[in-house]
Amino acid sequence: MASVEVPKIKLYTNYGCPWAGRVHIALGAQQIPFEEEQIDLKAPRTPEYLAINPRGKVPALAYNGEILTESAVIAQFIADLKSDGILPASGTPAGALERARVNWIVGAYFDNVNHQWNKLLAAKTDAEAVAAAEAYVQAVVKEVEPHLQSAAPYFDGSKKITLVEVLTGPFLLRLFSAAKHGLVPSTLVPQLAERAPKFSAWAQATISNPTVISIYNEDEVVAGFKERIAKARAA
Ligand SMILES: N[C@@H](CCC(=O)N[C@@H](CS)C(=O)NCC(=O)O)C(=O)O
């Protein structure tokens, strides 16, 4: 019997990093085994790690010794390792269209919505936070909600998570954790539920998915947010 060569995959990661979280979710969803090494982001990067990723950031992925960096690039690579997992295969009009839809909504979320989140955490006063929360809701309503009409429970009616949930999941987890712990205006989640019901249902399904939450440590994330908010308010 011919032996199947198993690729050697090593993920350089830090569990507190949402960008690295994307890669854990992609590997989990595609059921691809891997080794991992935690990179301490509180200390200067070692020369060994800078040789792997000269930018010093996580995630980085070694695939049979070839290094890939940037979470979106790595997640796309993992999607392409096995067809019809988190992305449909390319090469057919239906597959090509679905892949275009996926790219579109991920772009809309990160170009128009996610930066509102950073503004929200950087607010210096309650009034600024309320304005940033409203801007976040408006961006979701305008940019994302119309493209989630067929979500059930995942993007475009998928019964398993897709690249959309892989790339947005770590950020959705953080949004709802911050709301649960009273770190953002209390209007945020109810306003999303009222004005962006499809987004809200889709986000709840995403943050309840076992693969999406596999490495998520809510306590650490909440502690980090508290520190960030306190610094922004003190500045
Ligand atoms: N665009 C990068 C962002 C990665 C990133 O910012 N990682 C942070 C941790 S969440 C990092 O490694 N920061 C360390 C540093 O900048 O020195 C990606 O998508 O992979």
XYZ file of N, CA and C in Angstrom, residues 24-188:
495
model
N -6.203 29.076 14.038
C -6.653 27.913 14.822
C -8.023 27.446 14.332
N -8.906 28.402 14.083
C -10.268 28.033 13.663
C -10.218 27.363 12.272
N -9.411 27.934 11.377
C -9.314 27.357 10.021
C -8.776 25.923 10.077
N -7.721 25.709 10.850
C -7.131 24.356 10.942
C -8.123 23.387 11.598
N -8.817 23.870 12.627
C -9.805 23.017 13.308
C -10.949 22.653 12.367
N -11.457 23.649 11.657
C -12.603 23.399 10.768
C -12.217 22.456 9.621
N -10.987 22.559 9.159
C -10.537 21.691 8.057
C -9.981 20.361 8.583
N -9.987 20.209 9.901
C -9.491 18.986 10.557
C -8.079 18.629 10.108
N -7.221 19.634 10.186
C -5.820 19.450 9.786
C -4.963 19.442 11.051
N -4.240 18.355 11.298
C -3.401 18.305 12.498
C -2.182 19.214 12.371
N -1.749 19.766 13.494
C -0.605 20.679 13.456
C 0.062 20.718 14.823
N 1.331 21.169 14.792
C 2.028 21.451 16.053
C 1.934 22.941 16.284
N 2.162 23.366 17.527
C 2.134 24.815 17.720
C 3.224 25.253 18.688
N 3.594 26.516 18.540
C 4.528 27.110 19.507
C 3.964 28.459 19.910
N 3.854 28.666 21.226
C 3.363 29.958 21.723
C 4.497 30.972 21.650
N 4.191 32.141 21.129
C 5.176 33.224 21.083
C 4.771 34.254 22.130
N 5.721 34.574 23.011
C 5.433 35.541 24.074
C 5.462 36.950 23.475
N 4.309 37.583 23.436
C 4.241 38.910 22.808
C 4.609 40.026 23.787
N 4.772 39.660 25.071
C 5.137 40.695 26.058
C 6.648 40.903 26.080
N 7.380 39.949 25.515
C 8.852 40.046 25.497
C 9.307 40.370 24.072
N 10.533 40.924 23.931
C 11.041 41.135 22.573
C 11.119 39.791 21.849
N 10.832 39.799 20.554
C 10.895 38.548 19.801
C 12.325 38.041 19.765
N 12.485 36.721 19.827
C 13.821 36.121 19.780
C 14.358 36.202 18.354
N 15.679 36.160 18.186
C 16.235 36.126 16.822
C 15.687 34.930 16.034
N 15.437 33.792 16.726
C 14.899 32.597 16.041
C 13.525 32.918 15.438
N 12.692 33.618 16.235
C 11.359 33.916 15.689
C 11.430 34.991 14.596
N 12.331 35.959 14.770
C 12.443 37.000 13.733
C 12.953 36.414 12.415
N 13.671 35.294 12.504
C 14.099 34.628 11.264
C 12.894 33.977 10.579
N 11.896 33.589 11.371
C 10.669 32.992 10.804
C 9.763 34.091 10.262
N 9.494 35.099 11.094
C 8.686 36.228 10.638
C 9.393 37.530 10.996
N 10.073 38.135 10.033
C 10.837 39.363 10.311
C 9.963 40.487 10.861
N 8.633 40.423 10.639
C 7.756 41.442 11.223
C 7.544 41.209 12.714
N 7.894 40.019 13.182
C 7.795 39.713 14.611
C 6.383 39.421 15.080
N 5.444 39.371 14.158
C 4.044 39.186 14.569
C 3.637 37.713 14.526
N 2.557 37.411 15.249
C 1.887 36.131 15.068
C 0.573 36.424 14.351
N 0.031 35.488 13.615
C 0.505 34.122 13.416
C 1.532 34.012 12.286
N 2.294 32.894 12.346
C 3.079 32.450 11.189
C 2.871 30.943 11.106
N 2.935 30.425 9.919
C 2.708 28.993 9.744
C 3.823 28.414 8.890
N 4.431 27.326 9.385
C 5.436 26.626 8.570
C 4.768 25.388 7.979
N 4.776 25.301 6.667
C 4.188 24.143 5.971
C 5.319 23.404 5.274
N 5.675 22.260 5.799
C 6.851 21.530 5.300
C 8.049 22.473 5.175
N 8.175 23.369 6.161
C 9.329 24.261 6.198
C 9.117 25.587 5.481
N 8.090 25.682 4.643
C 7.833 26.968 3.959
C 6.992 27.856 4.878
N 7.447 29.102 5.038
C 6.781 29.985 6.009
C 5.725 30.853 5.328
N 4.556 30.872 5.945
C 3.502 31.787 5.511
C 3.177 32.720 6.670
N 2.925 33.984 6.376
C 2.493 34.923 7.413
C 1.242 35.650 6.923
N 0.654 36.428 7.815
C -0.596 37.166 7.596
C -1.783 36.194 7.676
N -2.625 36.446 8.676
C -3.689 35.489 8.989
C -4.644 35.220 7.830
N -4.978 36.260 7.056
C -5.934 36.032 5.960
C -5.305 35.149 4.881
N -4.018 35.360 4.642
C -3.304 34.563 3.630
C -3.217 33.104 4.109
N -2.892 32.940 5.387
C -2.757 31.579 5.926
C -4.118 30.865 5.903
N -5.156 31.580 6.311
C -6.491 30.953 6.347
C -6.936 30.550 4.932
N -6.641 31.407 3.963
C -6.993 31.073 2.572
C -6.230 29.826 2.114
N -4.950 29.764 2.477
C -4.119 28.600 2.137
C -4.717 27.332 2.757
N -5.126 27.415 4.021
C -5.710 26.251 4.704
C -7.037 25.862 4.027
N -7.805 26.878 3.630
C -9.059 26.597 2.915
C -8.772 25.850 1.616
N -7.699 26.240 0.947
C -7.382 25.642 -0.362
C -6.707 24.270 -0.255
N -6.252 23.912 0.964
C -5.627 22.588 1.125
C -6.644 21.461 0.928
N -7.897 21.732 1.328
C -8.946 20.709 1.195
C -10.152 21.390 0.580
N -10.596 20.920 -0.569
C -11.729 21.613 -1.199
C -13.035 21.205 -0.513
N -14.011 22.082 -0.653
C -15.348 21.861 -0.099
C -15.370 21.677 1.418
N -14.449 22.378 2.071
C -14.481 22.447 3.530
C -15.060 23.804 3.895
N -14.160 24.738 4.275
C -14.640 26.074 4.650
C -14.895 26.956 3.423
N -14.449 26.499 2.256
C -14.734 27.217 0.999
C -15.109 26.179 -0.053
N -16.063 26.532 -0.948
C -16.314 25.604 -2.057
C -15.112 25.603 -3.015
N -14.953 24.524 -3.757
C -13.849 24.453 -4.715
C -14.008 25.543 -5.766
N -12.882 26.027 -6.281
C -12.953 26.979 -7.395
C -13.043 26.175 -8.698
N -13.206 26.876 -9.816
C -13.200 26.188 -11.117
C -14.586 25.901 -11.656
N -15.637 26.254 -10.887
C -17.002 26.182 -11.425
C -17.630 27.549 -11.181
N -18.597 27.939 -11.993
C -19.236 29.247 -11.752
C -19.843 29.326 -10.353
N -20.482 28.250 -9.884
C -21.120 28.300 -8.558
C -20.059 28.486 -7.468
N -18.979 27.735 -7.577
C -17.905 27.851 -6.583
C -17.255 29.218 -6.638
N -17.015 29.710 -7.848
C -16.368 31.017 -8.009
C -17.240 32.122 -7.414
N -18.555 32.017 -7.652
C -19.461 33.050 -7.132
C -19.500 33.026 -5.614
N -19.558 31.822 -5.043
C -19.615 31.725 -3.581
C -18.330 32.276 -2.971
N -17.210 31.984 -3.596
C -15.932 32.494 -3.085
C -15.899 34.020 -3.174
N -16.483 34.565 -4.253
C -16.536 36.028 -4.386
C -17.409 36.627 -3.284
N -18.537 35.967 -2.987
C -19.429 36.469 -1.914
C -18.706 36.469 -0.570
N -17.977 35.394 -0.328
C -17.220 35.287 0.933
C -16.221 36.439 1.026
N -15.452 36.643 -0.048
C -14.450 37.726 -0.027
C -15.113 39.079 0.162
N -16.272 39.232 -0.441
C -16.947 40.523 -0.358
C -17.336 40.841 1.084
N -17.990 39.903 1.748
C -18.491 40.230 3.094
C -17.349 40.373 4.094
N -16.311 39.581 3.929
C -15.161 39.727 4.836
C -14.542 41.119 4.632
N -14.407 41.531 3.386
C -13.879 42.876 3.093
C -14.770 43.945 3.708
N -16.080 43.784 3.565
C -17.010 44.793 4.099
C -16.854 44.885 5.620
N -16.733 43.743 6.285
C -16.614 43.747 7.747
C -15.308 44.423 8.184
N -14.209 44.060 7.538
C -12.932 44.603 8.021
C -12.656 46.012 7.496
N -13.206 46.379 6.348
C -12.983 47.746 5.849
C -13.900 48.754 6.538
N -15.108 48.337 6.889
C -16.100 49.319 7.333
C -16.596 49.164 8.762
N -16.506 47.977 9.321
C -17.099 47.753 10.641
C -16.026 47.648 11.722
N -15.024 46.836 11.475
C -14.107 46.497 12.566
C -13.356 47.705 13.127
N -13.059 48.698 12.271
C -12.319 49.842 12.827
C -13.177 50.664 13.784
N -14.512 50.539 13.633
C -15.401 51.217 14.599
C -15.220 50.603 15.985
N -14.897 49.331 15.983
C -14.664 48.626 17.242
C -13.436 49.203 17.951
N -12.385 49.435 17.169
C -11.171 50.009 17.777
C -11.448 51.403 18.326
N -12.297 52.171 17.627
C -12.663 53.510 18.116
C -13.441 53.402 19.423
N -14.277 52.384 19.478
C -15.096 52.183 20.673
C -14.196 51.925 21.889
N -13.195 51.097 21.706
C -12.298 50.797 22.833
C -11.401 51.986 23.174
N -11.186 52.868 22.189
C -10.299 54.013 22.419
C -11.052 55.242 22.918
N -12.383 55.110 23.144
C -13.180 56.271 23.563
C -12.666 56.814 24.898
N -12.619 58.146 24.986
C -12.102 58.781 26.206
C -13.218 59.098 27.201
N -14.456 59.151 26.700
C -15.586 59.485 27.585
C -16.751 58.553 27.256
N -17.749 58.521 28.151
C -18.943 57.705 27.882
C -19.641 58.198 26.612
N -19.683 59.529 26.429
C -20.370 60.077 25.246
C -19.681 59.605 23.964
N -18.354 59.602 23.980
C -17.611 59.116 22.808
C -17.877 57.635 22.555
N -17.978 56.891 23.644
C -18.236 55.447 23.507
C -19.626 55.208 22.918
N -20.610 55.987 23.366
C -21.980 55.834 22.842
C -22.001 56.173 21.348
N -21.283 57.231 20.973
C -21.234 57.619 19.545
C -20.539 56.521 18.725
N -19.478 55.965 19.282
C -18.748 54.910 18.545
C -19.596 53.647 18.436
N -20.377 53.341 19.488
C -21.254 52.163 19.436
C -22.317 52.357 18.359
N -22.855 53.564 18.279
C -23.860 53.851 17.253
C -23.236 53.746 15.855
N -22.017 54.238 15.707
C -21.333 54.140 14.398
C -21.095 52.668 14.036
N -20.786 51.856 15.045
C -20.587 50.423 14.808
C -21.890 49.798 14.289
N -23.003 50.101 14.982
C -24.300 49.529 14.585
C -24.657 49.988 13.168
N -24.468 51.280 12.905
C -24.807 51.794 11.565
C -23.993 51.093 10.481
N -22.719 50.855 10.761
C -21.873 50.190 9.762
C -22.342 48.751 9.528
N -22.723 48.068 10.599
C -23.232 46.689 10.442
C -24.515 46.709 9.608
N -25.421 47.633 9.955
C -26.719 47.696 9.270
C -26.516 47.962 7.779
N -25.609 48.896 7.471
C -25.430 49.298 6.074
C -24.605 48.279 5.286
N -23.525 47.803 5.881
C -22.545 47.038 5.098
C -22.702 45.522 5.183
N -23.171 45.038 6.337
C -23.117 43.587 6.557
C -24.499 42.939 6.524
N -25.439 43.567 7.225
C -26.778 42.972 7.349
C -27.391 42.567 5.993
N -27.305 43.411 4.957
C -27.949 43.015 3.691
C -27.351 41.745 3.087
N -26.119 41.435 3.461
C -25.439 40.281 2.856
C -25.536 39.033 3.726
N -26.314 39.141 4.812
C -26.478 37.972 5.685
C -27.923 37.467 5.664
N -28.680 37.904 4.677
C -30.099 37.529 4.646
C -30.288 36.019 4.520
N -29.339 35.339 3.871
C -29.501 33.887 3.693
C -28.677 33.082 4.707
N -28.124 33.756 5.721
C -27.339 33.023 6.736
C -28.271 32.091 7.516
N -27.886 30.806 7.653
C -28.755 29.844 8.360
C -27.994 28.561 8.658
N -27.295 28.377 9.760
C -26.990 29.483 10.645
C -25.754 30.256 10.186
N -24.946 29.638 9.293
C -23.702 30.288 8.871
C -23.891 30.943 7.498
N -22.824 31.538 7.002
C -22.893 32.349 5.792
C -23.558 31.595 4.638
N -24.508 32.277 4.006
C -25.198 31.754 2.824
C -25.840 30.379 3.035
N -26.350 30.148 4.246
C -27.093 28.903 4.509
C -26.215 27.704 4.802
N -24.905 27.927 4.946
C -24.018 26.791 5.229
C -24.327 26.205 6.612
N -24.277 24.878 6.692
C -24.532 24.204 7.973
C -23.232 24.033 8.756
N -22.111 24.295 8.106
C -20.826 24.255 8.823
C -20.144 25.606 8.614
N -19.195 25.943 9.489
C -18.599 27.275 9.357
C -17.824 27.394 8.043
N -17.779 28.609 7.548
C -17.119 28.909 6.278
C -15.928 29.843 6.571
N -15.237 30.222 5.527
C -14.119 31.157 5.714
C -14.608 32.488 6.322
N -15.872 32.825 6.104
C -16.401 34.068 6.700
C -16.351 33.981 8.233
N -16.819 32.867 8.779
C -16.818 32.715 10.244
C -15.391 32.523 10.771
N -14.552 31.871 9.969
C -13.142 31.702 10.371
C -12.500 33.076 10.580
N -12.726 33.987 9.638
C -12.010 35.273 9.671
C -12.640 36.283 10.628
N -13.949 36.181 10.833
C -14.603 37.169 11.699
C -14.809 36.640 13.125
N -14.813 35.322 13.296
C -15.154 34.707 14.588
C -14.412 35.292 15.784
N -13.067 35.396 15.713
C -12.353 35.918 16.895
C -12.788 37.335 17.268
N -13.205 38.104 16.295
C -13.606 39.489 16.548
C -15.030 39.537 17.108
N -15.885 38.637 16.623
C -17.248 38.565 17.162
C -17.205 38.102 18.625
N -16.339 37.140 18.902
C -16.204 36.680 20.294
C -15.869 37.846 21.214
N -14.933 38.677 20.783
C -14.484 39.803 21.615
C -15.591 40.847 21.787
N -16.340 41.096 20.725
C -17.440 42.052 20.797
C -18.454 41.637 21.870
N -18.883 40.372 21.811
C -19.929 39.942 22.738
C -19.390 39.744 24.164
N -18.120 39.391 24.297
C -17.542 39.313 25.653
C -17.509 40.700 26.280
N -17.090 41.697 25.500
C -17.006 43.071 26.036
C -18.392 43.546 26.457
N -19.397 43.223 25.649
C -20.766 43.641 25.987
C -21.227 42.927 27.257
N -20.955 41.620 27.328
C -21.384 40.831 28.495
C -20.774 41.376 29.790
N -19.549 41.898 29.696
C -18.867 42.391 30.896
C -19.025 43.899 31.087
N -19.950 44.503 30.374
C -20.255 45.920 30.582
C -19.142 46.867 30.159
N -18.323 46.449 29.191
C -17.190 47.301 28.782
C -17.537 48.210 27.606
N -18.712 48.008 27.036
C -19.179 48.866 25.938
C -20.585 49.333 26.303
N -21.096 50.392 25.670
C -22.427 50.885 26.052
C -23.477 49.766 25.986
N -24.388 49.771 26.976
C -25.360 48.669 27.097
C -26.356 48.658 25.937
N -26.372 49.753 25.143
C -27.285 49.820 23.993
C -26.775 48.981 22.813
N -25.491 48.638 22.803
C -24.897 48.063 21.594
C -25.582 46.763 21.145
